[in-house]
Tab-separated table of C-alpha atoms in Angstrom:
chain	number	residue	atom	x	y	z
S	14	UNK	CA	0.000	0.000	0.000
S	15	UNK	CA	1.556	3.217	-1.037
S	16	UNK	CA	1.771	5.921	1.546
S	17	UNK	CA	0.487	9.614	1.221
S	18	UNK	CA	3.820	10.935	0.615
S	19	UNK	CA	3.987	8.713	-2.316
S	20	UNK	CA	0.660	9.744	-4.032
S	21	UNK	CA	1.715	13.009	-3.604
S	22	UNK	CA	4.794	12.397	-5.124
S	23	UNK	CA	3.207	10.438	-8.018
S	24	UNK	CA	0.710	13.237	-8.754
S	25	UNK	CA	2.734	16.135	-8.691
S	26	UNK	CA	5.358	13.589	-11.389
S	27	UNK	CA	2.302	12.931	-13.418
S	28	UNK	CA	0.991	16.352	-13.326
S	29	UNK	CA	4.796	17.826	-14.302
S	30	UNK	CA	4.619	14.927	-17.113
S	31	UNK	CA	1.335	16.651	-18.442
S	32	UNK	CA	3.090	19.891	-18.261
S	33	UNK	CA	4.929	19.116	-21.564
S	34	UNK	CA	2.064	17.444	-23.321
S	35	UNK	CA	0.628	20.619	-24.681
S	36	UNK	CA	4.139	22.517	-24.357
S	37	UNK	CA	5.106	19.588	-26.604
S	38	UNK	CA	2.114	19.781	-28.702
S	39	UNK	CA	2.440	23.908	-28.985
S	40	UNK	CA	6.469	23.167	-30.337
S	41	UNK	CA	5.492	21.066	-32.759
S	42	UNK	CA	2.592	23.423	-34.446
S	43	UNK	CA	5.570	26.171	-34.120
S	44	UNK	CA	2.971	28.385	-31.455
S	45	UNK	CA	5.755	27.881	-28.374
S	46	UNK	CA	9.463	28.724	-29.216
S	47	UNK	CA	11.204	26.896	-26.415
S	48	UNK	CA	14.972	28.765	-25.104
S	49	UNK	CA	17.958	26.210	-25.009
S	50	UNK	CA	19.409	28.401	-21.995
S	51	UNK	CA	16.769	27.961	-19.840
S	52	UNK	CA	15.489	23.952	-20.781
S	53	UNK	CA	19.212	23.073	-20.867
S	54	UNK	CA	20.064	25.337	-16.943
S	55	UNK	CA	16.930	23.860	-15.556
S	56	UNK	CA	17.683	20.252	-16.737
S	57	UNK	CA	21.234	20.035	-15.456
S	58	UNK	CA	19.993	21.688	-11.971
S	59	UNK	CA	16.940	19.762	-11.278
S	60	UNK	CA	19.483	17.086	-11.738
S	61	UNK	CA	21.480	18.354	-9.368
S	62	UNK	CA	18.767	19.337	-6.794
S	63	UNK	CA	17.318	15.767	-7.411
S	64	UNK	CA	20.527	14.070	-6.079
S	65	UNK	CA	20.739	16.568	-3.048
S	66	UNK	CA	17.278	15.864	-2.279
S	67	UNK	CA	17.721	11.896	-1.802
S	68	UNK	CA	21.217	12.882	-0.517
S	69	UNK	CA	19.102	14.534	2.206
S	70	UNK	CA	16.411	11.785	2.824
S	71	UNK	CA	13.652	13.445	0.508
S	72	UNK	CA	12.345	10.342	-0.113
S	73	UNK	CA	9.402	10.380	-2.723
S	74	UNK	CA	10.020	14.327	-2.946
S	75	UNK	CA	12.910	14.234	-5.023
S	76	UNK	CA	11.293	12.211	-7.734
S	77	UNK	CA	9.957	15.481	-9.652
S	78	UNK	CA	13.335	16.829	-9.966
S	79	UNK	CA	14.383	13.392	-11.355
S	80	UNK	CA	11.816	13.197	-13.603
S	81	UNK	CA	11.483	16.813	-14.624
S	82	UNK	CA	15.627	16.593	-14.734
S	83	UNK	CA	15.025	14.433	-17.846
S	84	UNK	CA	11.861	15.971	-19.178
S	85	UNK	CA	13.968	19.279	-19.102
S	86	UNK	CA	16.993	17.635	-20.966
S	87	UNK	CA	14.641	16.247	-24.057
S	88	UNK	CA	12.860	19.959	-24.105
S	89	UNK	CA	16.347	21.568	-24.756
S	90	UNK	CA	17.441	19.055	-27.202
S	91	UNK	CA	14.064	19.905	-29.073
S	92	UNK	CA	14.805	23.146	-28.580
S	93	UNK	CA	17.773	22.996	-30.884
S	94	UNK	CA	15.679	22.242	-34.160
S	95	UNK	CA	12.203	23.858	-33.119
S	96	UNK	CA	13.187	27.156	-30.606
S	97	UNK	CA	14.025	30.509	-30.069
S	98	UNK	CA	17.125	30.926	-32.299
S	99	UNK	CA	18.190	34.352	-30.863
S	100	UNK	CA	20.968	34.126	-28.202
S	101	UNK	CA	21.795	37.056	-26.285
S	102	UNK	CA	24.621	37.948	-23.944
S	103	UNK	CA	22.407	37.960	-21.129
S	104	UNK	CA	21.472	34.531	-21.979
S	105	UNK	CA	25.294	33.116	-22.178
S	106	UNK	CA	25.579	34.718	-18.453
S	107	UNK	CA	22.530	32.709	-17.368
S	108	UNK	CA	24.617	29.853	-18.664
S	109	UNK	CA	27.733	30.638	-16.878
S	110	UNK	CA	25.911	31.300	-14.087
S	111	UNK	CA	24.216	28.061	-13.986
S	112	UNK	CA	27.657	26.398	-14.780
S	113	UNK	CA	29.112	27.921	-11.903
S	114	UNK	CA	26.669	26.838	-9.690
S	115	UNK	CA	27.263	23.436	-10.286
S	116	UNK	CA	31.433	23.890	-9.650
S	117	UNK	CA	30.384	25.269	-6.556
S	118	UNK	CA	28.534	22.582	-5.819
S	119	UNK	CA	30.743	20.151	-6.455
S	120	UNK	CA	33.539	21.704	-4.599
S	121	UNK	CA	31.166	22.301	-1.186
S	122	UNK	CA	29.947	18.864	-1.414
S	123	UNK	CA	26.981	20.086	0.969
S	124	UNK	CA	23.667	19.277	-0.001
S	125	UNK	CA	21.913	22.529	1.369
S	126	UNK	CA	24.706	24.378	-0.715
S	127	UNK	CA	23.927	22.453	-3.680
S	128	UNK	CA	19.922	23.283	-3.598
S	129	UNK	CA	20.335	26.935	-2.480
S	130	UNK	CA	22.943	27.269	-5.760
S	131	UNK	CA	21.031	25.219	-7.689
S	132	UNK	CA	17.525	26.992	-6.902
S	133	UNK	CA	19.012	30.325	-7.343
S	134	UNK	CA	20.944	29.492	-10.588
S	135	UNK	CA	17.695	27.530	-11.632
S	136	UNK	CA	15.469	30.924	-11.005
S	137	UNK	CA	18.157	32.730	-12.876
S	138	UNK	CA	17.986	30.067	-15.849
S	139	UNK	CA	14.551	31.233	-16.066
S	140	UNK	CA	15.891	34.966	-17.133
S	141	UNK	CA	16.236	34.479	-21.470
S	142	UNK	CA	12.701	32.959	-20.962
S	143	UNK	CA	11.164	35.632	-19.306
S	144	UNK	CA	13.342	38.076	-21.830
S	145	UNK	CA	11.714	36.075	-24.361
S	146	UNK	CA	8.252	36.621	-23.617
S	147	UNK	CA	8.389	40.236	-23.026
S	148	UNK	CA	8.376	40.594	-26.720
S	149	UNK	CA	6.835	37.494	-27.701
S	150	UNK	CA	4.036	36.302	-24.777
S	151	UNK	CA	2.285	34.252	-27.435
S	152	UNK	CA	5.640	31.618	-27.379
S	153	UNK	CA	4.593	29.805	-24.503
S	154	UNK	CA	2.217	27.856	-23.088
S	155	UNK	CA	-0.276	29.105	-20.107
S	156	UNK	CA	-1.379	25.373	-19.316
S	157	UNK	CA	1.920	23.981	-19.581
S	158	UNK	CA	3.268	26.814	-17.146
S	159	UNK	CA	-0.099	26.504	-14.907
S	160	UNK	CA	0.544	22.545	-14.353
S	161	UNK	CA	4.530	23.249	-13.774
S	162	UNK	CA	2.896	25.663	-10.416
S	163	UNK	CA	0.552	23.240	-9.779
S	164	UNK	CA	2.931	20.245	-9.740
S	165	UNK	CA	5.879	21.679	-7.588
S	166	UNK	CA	3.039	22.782	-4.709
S	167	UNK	CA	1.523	19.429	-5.230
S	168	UNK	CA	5.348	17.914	-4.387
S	169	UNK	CA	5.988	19.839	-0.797
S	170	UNK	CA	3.832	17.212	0.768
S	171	UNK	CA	6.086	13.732	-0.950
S	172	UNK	CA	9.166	14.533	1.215
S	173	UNK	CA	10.016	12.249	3.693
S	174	UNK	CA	11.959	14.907	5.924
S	175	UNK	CA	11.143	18.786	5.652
S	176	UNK	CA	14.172	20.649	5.721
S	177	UNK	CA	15.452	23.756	3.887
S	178	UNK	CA	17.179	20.806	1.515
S	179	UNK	CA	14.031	19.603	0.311
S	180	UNK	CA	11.729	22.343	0.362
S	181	UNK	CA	13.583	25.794	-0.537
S	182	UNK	CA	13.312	24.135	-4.283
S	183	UNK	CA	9.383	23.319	-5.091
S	184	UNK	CA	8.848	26.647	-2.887
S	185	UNK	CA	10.946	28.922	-4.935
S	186	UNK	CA	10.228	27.263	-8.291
S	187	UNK	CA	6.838	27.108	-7.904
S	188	UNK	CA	6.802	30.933	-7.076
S	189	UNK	CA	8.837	31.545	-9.729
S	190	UNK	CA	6.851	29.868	-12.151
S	191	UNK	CA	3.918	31.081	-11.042
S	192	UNK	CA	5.368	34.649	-11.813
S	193	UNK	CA	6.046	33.435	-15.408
S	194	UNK	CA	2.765	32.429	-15.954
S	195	UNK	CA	1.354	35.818	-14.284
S	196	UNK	CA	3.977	37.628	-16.797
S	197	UNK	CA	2.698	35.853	-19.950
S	198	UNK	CA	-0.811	36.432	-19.197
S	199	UNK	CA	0.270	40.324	-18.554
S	200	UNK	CA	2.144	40.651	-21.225
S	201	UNK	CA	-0.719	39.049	-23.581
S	202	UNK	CA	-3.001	41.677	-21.899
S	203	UNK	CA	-1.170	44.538	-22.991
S	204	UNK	CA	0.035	43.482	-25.921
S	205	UNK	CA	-3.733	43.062	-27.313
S	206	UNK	CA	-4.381	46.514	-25.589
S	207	UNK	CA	-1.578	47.635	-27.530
S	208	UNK	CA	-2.069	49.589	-30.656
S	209	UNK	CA	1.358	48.892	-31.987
């Protein structure tokens, strides 16, 4: 018999699955433009969260950053063929930055290092994104974005311990994500307002 932590756990997975179904679907009918930067930074960082978090005793909590780790890693390969082709310096510094994060990482060897680095180089990875949809809101996908919010909320309950480890990541991603999808809508808004 599965415990609660483990439904939780399985529903916020499945709902961060169904996350890319219509962000999938969108790429394909060339609606969302997908940024390398930010599905490559968030890919190698949920990876890196994701082994902090068992590190940690997360339990069935880490299992979204292992999945969306992966998830993450196939978006940016897609990304190469179907995204946003324009690359801007602020976008190489997310890169660097995310890079960096992981040296650090490595050369603390403390998982509460490694998810505050990782969640703050993952919230910066989210920077050409957000640059990207201040000019082009129409690129990305509400739903997709709404399920991401809904999915790392979903996750605080899966964690076998609750520490600053395992939570500071769902908490701040979530929020953050939850921004984008308040920034797209926004910038939709004025955009149709606009008489440019």
């Amino acid at each position: 018999m599965l415990e609660y932590k483990e439904l939780f756990a399985i529903a916020a997975v499945v709902i961060g699955f169904s996350a890319y179904i219509p962000y999938y679907r969108d790429v394909f009918a060339n609606k969302t433009k997908p940024h390398f930067f930010s599905w490559f930074i968030w890919g190698l960082l949920q990876g890196v969260t994701f082994f902090a978090q068992l590190v940690s005793g997360a339990g069935a909590g880490a299992w979204l950053n292992g999945v969306g780790s992966l998830l993450a890693f196939s978006m940016a390969a897609v990304s190469l063929v179907k995204g946003e082709k324009e690359i801007t310096r602020l976008d190489w510094w997310s890169l660097i930055g995310a890079l960096a994060g992981v040296v650090v990482w490595i050369a603390t060897s403390n998982p509460l290092y490694a998810v505050i680095i990782a969640t703050a180089v993952d919230a910066i990875g989210y920077i050409p994104t957000f640059r990207k949809t201040y000019m082009k809101p129409h690129e990305e996908t509400v739903s997709a974005w709404a399920l991401v919010v809904v999915a790392y909320y979903l996750n605080i309950p899966a964690f076998d311990t609750f520490s600053v480890t395992n939570l500071l990541n769902p908490i701040a991603i979530g929020t953050v994500s939850l921004t984008l999808l308040v920034w797209i809508l926004v910038r939709r808004a004025h955009l149709k307002g606009s008489t440019i």
